[in-house]
mmCIF file of C-alpha atoms in Angstrom:
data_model
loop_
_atom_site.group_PDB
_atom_site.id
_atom_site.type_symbol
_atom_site.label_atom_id
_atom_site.label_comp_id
_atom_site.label_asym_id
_atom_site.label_seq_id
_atom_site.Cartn_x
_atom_site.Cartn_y
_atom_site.Cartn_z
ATOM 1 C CA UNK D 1 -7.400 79.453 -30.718
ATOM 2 C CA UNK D 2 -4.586 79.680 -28.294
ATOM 3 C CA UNK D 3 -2.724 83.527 -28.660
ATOM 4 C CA UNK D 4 0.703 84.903 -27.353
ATOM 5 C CA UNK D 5 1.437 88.682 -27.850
ATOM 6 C CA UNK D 6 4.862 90.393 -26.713
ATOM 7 C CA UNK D 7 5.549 93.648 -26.429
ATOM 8 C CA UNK D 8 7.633 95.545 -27.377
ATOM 9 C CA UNK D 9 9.258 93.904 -30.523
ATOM 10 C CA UNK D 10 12.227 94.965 -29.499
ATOM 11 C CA UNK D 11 13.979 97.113 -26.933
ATOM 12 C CA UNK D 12 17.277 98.696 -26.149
ATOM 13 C CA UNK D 13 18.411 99.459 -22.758
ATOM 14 C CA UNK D 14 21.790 100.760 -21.396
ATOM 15 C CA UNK D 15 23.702 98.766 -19.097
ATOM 16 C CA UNK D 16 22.312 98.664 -15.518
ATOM 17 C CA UNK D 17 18.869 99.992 -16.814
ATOM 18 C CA UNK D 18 16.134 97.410 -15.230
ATOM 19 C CA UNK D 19 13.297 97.085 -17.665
ATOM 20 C CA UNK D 20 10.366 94.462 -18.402
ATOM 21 C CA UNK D 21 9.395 92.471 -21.395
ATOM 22 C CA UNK D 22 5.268 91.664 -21.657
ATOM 23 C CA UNK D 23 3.263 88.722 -22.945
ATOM 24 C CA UNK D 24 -0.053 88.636 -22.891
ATOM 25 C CA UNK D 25 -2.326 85.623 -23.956
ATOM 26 C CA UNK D 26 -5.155 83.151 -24.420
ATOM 27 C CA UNK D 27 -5.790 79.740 -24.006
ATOM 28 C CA UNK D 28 -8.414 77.409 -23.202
ATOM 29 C CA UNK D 29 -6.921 76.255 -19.825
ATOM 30 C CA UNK D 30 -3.304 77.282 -19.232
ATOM 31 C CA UNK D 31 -1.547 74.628 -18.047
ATOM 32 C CA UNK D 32 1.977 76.552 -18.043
ATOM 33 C CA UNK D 33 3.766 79.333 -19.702
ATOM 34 C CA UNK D 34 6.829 79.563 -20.517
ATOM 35 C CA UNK D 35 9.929 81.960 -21.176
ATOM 36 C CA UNK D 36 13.184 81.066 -23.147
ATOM 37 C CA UNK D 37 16.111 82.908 -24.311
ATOM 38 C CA UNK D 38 17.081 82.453 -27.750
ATOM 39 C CA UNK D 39 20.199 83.231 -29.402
ATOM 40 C CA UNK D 40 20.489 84.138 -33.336
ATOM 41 C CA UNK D 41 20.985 80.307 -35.305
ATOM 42 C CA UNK D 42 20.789 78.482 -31.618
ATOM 43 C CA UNK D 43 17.487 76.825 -30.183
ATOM 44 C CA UNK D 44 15.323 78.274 -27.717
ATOM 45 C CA UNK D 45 16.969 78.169 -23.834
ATOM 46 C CA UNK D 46 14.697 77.630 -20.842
ATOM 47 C CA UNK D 47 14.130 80.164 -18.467
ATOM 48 C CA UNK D 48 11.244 79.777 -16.774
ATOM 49 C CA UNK D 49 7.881 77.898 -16.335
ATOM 50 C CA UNK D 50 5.100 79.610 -14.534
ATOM 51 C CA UNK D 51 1.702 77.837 -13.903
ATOM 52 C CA UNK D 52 -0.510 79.576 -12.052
ATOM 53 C CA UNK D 53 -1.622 83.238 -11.376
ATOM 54 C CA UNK D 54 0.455 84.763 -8.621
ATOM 55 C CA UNK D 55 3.358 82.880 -9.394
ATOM 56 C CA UNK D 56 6.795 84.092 -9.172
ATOM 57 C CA UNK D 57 10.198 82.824 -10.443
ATOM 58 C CA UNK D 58 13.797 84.641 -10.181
ATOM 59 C CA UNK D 59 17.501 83.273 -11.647
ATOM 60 C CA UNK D 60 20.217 86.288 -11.439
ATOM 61 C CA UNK D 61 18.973 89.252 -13.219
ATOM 62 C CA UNK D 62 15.505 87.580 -14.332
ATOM 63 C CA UNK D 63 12.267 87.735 -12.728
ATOM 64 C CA UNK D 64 9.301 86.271 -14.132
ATOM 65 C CA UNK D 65 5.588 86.680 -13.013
ATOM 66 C CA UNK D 66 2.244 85.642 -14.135
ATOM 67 C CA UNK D 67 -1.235 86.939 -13.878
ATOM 68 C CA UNK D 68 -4.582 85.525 -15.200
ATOM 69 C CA UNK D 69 -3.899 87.278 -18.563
ATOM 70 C CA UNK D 70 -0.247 88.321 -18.784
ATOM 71 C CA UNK D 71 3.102 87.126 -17.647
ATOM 72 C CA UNK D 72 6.149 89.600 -17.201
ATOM 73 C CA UNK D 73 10.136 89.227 -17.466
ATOM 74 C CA UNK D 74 12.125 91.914 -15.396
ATOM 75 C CA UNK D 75 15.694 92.635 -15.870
ATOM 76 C CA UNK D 76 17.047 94.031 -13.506
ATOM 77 C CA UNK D 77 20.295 95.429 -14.141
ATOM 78 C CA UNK D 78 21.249 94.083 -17.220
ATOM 79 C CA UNK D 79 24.350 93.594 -19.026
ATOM 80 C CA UNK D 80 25.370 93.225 -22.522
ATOM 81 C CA UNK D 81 25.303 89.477 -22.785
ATOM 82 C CA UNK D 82 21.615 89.577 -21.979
ATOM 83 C CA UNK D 83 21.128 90.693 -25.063
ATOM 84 C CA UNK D 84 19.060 87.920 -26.985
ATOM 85 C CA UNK D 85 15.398 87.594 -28.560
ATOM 86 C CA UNK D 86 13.181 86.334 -25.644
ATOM 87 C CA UNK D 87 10.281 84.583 -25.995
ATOM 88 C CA UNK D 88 7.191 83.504 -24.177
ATOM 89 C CA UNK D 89 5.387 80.549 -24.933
ATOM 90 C CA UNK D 90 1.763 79.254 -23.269
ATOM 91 C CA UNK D 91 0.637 75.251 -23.513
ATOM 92 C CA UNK D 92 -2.758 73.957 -23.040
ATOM 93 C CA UNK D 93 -4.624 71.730 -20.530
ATOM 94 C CA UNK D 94 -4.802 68.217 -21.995
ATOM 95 C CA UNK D 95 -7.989 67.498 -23.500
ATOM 96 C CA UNK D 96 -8.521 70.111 -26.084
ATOM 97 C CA UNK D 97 -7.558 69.902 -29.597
ATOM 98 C CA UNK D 98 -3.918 72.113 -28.772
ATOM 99 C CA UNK D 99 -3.143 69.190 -26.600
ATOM 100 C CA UNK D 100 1.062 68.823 -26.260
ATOM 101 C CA UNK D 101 0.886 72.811 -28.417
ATOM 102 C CA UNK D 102 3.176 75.449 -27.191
ATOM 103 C CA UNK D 103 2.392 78.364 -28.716
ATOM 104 C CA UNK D 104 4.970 80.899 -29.119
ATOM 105 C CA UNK D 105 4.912 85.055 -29.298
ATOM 106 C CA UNK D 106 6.771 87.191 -31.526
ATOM 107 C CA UNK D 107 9.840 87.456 -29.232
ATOM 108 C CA UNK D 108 11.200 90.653 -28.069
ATOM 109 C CA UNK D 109 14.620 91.193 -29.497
ATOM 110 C CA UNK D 110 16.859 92.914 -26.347
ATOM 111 C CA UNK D 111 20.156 94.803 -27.337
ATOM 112 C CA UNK D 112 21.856 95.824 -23.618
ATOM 113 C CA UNK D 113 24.926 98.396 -25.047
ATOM 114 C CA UNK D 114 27.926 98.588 -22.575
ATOM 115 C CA UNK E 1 22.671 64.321 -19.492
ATOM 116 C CA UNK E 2 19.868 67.330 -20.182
ATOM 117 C CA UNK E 3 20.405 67.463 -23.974
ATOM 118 C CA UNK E 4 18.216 66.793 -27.356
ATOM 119 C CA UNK E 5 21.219 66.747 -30.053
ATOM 120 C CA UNK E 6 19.950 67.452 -33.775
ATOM 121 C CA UNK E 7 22.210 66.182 -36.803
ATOM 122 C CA UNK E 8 23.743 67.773 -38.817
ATOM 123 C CA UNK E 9 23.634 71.517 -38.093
ATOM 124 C CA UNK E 10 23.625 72.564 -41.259
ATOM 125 C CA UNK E 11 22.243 71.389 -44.375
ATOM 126 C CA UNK E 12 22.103 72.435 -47.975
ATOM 127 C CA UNK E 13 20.418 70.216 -50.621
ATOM 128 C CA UNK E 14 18.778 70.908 -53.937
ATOM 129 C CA UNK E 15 15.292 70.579 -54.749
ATOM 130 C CA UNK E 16 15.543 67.078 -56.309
ATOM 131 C CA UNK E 17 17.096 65.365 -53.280
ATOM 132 C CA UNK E 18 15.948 63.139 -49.731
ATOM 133 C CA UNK E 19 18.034 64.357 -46.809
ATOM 134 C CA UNK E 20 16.996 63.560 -43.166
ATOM 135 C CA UNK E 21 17.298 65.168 -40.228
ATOM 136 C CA UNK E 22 18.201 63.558 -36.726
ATOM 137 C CA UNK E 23 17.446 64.434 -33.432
ATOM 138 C CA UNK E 24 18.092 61.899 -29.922
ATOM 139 C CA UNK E 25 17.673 62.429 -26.272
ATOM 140 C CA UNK E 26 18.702 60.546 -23.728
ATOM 141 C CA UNK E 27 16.025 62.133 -20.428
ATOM 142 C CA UNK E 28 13.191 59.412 -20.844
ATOM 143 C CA UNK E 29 10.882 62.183 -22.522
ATOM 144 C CA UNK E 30 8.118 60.152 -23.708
ATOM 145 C CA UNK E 31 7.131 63.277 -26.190
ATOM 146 C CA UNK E 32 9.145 64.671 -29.215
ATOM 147 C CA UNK E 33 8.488 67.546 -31.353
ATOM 148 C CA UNK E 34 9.478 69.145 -34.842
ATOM 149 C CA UNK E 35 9.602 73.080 -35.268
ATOM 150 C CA UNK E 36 9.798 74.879 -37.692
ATOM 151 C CA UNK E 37 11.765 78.913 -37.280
ATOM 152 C CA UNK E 38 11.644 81.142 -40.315
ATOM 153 C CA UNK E 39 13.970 84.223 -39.481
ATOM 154 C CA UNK E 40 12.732 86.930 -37.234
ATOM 155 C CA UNK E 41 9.498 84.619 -36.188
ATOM 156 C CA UNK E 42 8.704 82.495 -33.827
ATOM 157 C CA UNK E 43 9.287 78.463 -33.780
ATOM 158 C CA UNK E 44 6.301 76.562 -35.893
ATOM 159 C CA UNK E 45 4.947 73.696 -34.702
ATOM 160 C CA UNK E 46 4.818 71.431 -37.349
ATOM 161 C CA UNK E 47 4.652 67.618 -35.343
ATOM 162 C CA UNK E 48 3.967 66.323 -32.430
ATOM 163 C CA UNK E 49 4.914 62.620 -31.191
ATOM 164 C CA UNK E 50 3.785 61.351 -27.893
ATOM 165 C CA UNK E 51 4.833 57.274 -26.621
ATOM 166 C CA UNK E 52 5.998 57.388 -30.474
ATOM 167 C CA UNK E 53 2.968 57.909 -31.926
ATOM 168 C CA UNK E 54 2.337 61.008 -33.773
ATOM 169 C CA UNK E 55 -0.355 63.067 -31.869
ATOM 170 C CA UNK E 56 -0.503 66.233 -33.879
ATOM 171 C CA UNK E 57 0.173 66.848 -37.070
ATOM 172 C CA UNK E 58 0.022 70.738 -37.938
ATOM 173 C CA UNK E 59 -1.222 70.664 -41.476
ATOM 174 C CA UNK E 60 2.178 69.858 -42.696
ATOM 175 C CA UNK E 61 3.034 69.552 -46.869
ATOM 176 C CA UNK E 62 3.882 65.798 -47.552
ATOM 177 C CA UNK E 63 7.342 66.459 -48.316
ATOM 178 C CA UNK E 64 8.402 66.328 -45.348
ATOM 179 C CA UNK E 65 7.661 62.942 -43.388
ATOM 180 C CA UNK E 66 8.369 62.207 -39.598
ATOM 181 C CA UNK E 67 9.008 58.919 -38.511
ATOM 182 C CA UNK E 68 10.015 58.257 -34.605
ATOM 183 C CA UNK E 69 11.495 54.488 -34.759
ATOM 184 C CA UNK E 70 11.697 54.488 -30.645
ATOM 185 C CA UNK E 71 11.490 56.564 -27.267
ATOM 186 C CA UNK E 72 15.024 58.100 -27.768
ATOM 187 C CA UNK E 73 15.006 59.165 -31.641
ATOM 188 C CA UNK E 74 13.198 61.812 -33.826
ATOM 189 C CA UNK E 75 13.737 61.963 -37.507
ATOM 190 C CA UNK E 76 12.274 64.434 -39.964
ATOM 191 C CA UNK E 77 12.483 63.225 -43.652
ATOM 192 C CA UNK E 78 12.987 65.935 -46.533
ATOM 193 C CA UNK E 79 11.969 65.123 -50.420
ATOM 194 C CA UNK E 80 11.357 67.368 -53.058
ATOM 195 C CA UNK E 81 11.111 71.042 -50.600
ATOM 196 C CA UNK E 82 10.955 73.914 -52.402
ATOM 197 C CA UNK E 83 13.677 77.623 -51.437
ATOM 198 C CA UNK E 84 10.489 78.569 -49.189
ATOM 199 C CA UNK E 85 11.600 75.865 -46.769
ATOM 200 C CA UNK E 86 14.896 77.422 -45.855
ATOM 201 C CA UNK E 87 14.542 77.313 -42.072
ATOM 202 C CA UNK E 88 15.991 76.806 -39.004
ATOM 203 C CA UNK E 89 14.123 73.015 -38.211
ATOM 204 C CA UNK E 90 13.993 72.422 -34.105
ATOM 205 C CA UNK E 91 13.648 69.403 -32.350
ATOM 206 C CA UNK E 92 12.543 69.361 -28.634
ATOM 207 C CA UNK E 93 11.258 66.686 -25.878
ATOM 208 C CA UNK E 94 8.966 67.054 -23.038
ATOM 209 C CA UNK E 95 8.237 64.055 -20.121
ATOM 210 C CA UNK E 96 4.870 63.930 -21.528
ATOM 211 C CA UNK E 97 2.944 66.002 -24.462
ATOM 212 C CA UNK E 98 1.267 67.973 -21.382
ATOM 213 C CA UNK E 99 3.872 67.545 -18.579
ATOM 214 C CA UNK E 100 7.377 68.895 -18.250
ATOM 215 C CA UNK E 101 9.302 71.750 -19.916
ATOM 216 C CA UNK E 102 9.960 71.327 -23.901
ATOM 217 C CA UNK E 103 13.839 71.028 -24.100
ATOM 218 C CA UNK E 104 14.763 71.998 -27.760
ATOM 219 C CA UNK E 105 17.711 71.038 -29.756
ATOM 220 C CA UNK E 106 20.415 73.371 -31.607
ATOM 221 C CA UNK E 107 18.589 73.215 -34.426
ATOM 222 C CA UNK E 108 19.056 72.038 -38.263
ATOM 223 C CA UNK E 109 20.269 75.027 -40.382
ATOM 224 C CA UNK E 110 18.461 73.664 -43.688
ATOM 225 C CA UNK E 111 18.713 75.613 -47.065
ATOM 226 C CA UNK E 112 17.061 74.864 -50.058
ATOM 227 C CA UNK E 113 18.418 75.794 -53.690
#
């Protein structure tokens, strides 16, 4: 069975103090993974889609990255309306019974105080 | 236009009723999807529809019935849910059920009484 773990739950950071969000998982054949940003009552926003190990994608203060078993957001310099609950999701290679799945973590809630 | 729009946003009906819930995109996504978000958790998979068929279905209770009457529309019936089904119900669309990004909806704020 396909599993997503974040860490932390939740984190606080001042403004302008970089800091990473982690996600580790398993799946039987990754075929992406993927981070939103999700706002209290709205639906998840996409970020980013990473598919293989190595990989590296940026927009403004985000940066994510992926390895064989974990994938990582940096902020880098954050500010307060970065604050959301992000969330990393992985999907399956087609042909196992998760086929079309994303699979979500727990989120990590980030609160960026001015 | 990049959007999956959900109808309406919010919902409150009692345990007796049949609501439905909308959802359309206009991309050419060929796969569709109901979530499920309780507070503090993560979105639920509950249905998966792929060249409007449905290709997964996550265990869900009969009460709530999908039906996907062409490429561009999603809808969720609702009959007889119970206060435990209070949720935040998401809609997204892919290009395929394993290619693309999942674009989700706003969501359906539904409450139960």
């Amino acid at each position: 069975e396909d599993q997503v773990t974040q860490s932390p739950e939740a984190l606080r950071l001042q403004e302008g103090e970089s800091s990473s969000l982690n996600c580790s998982y398993t799946v039987s054949g990754l075929r992406g993974l993927f981070w939103y940003r999700q706002d209290p009552g709205k639906g998840p926003e996409f970020l980013f889609t990473l598919y293989s190990a190595g990989e590296e994608k940026e927009k403004e203060r985000l940066k994510a990255t992926l390895t064989k078993k974990e994938s990582f957001l940096h902020i880098t310099a954050p500010k307060p309306e970065d604050s959301a609950t992000y969330l990393c999701a992985v999907q399956a290679r087609a042909g196992g019974t998760s086929y079309g799945k994303l699979t979500f973590g727990q989120g990590t809630i980030l609160t960026v105080h001015p | 236009d990049t959007e999956v729009t959900q109808t309406p946003k919010h919902l409150v009906m009692g345990m007796t009723n049949k609501k439905s819930l909308k959802c359309e995109q206009h991309m050419g996504h060929r796969a569709m999807y109901w979530y499920k978000q309780k507070a503090k958790k993560p979105p639920e998979l509950m249905f998966v529809y792929s060249y409007e068929k449905l290709s997964i279905n996550e265990s869900v209770p009969s009460r709530f019935s999908p039906e996907c009457p062409n490429s561009s529309l999603l809808n969720l019936h609702l009959h007889a849910l119970q206060p435990e089904d209070s949720a935040l119900y998401l809609c997204a669309s892919s290009q395929g059920s394993d290619s693309g990004r999942p674009f989700f909806g706003q969501g359906t704020r539904l409450t139960v009484v």
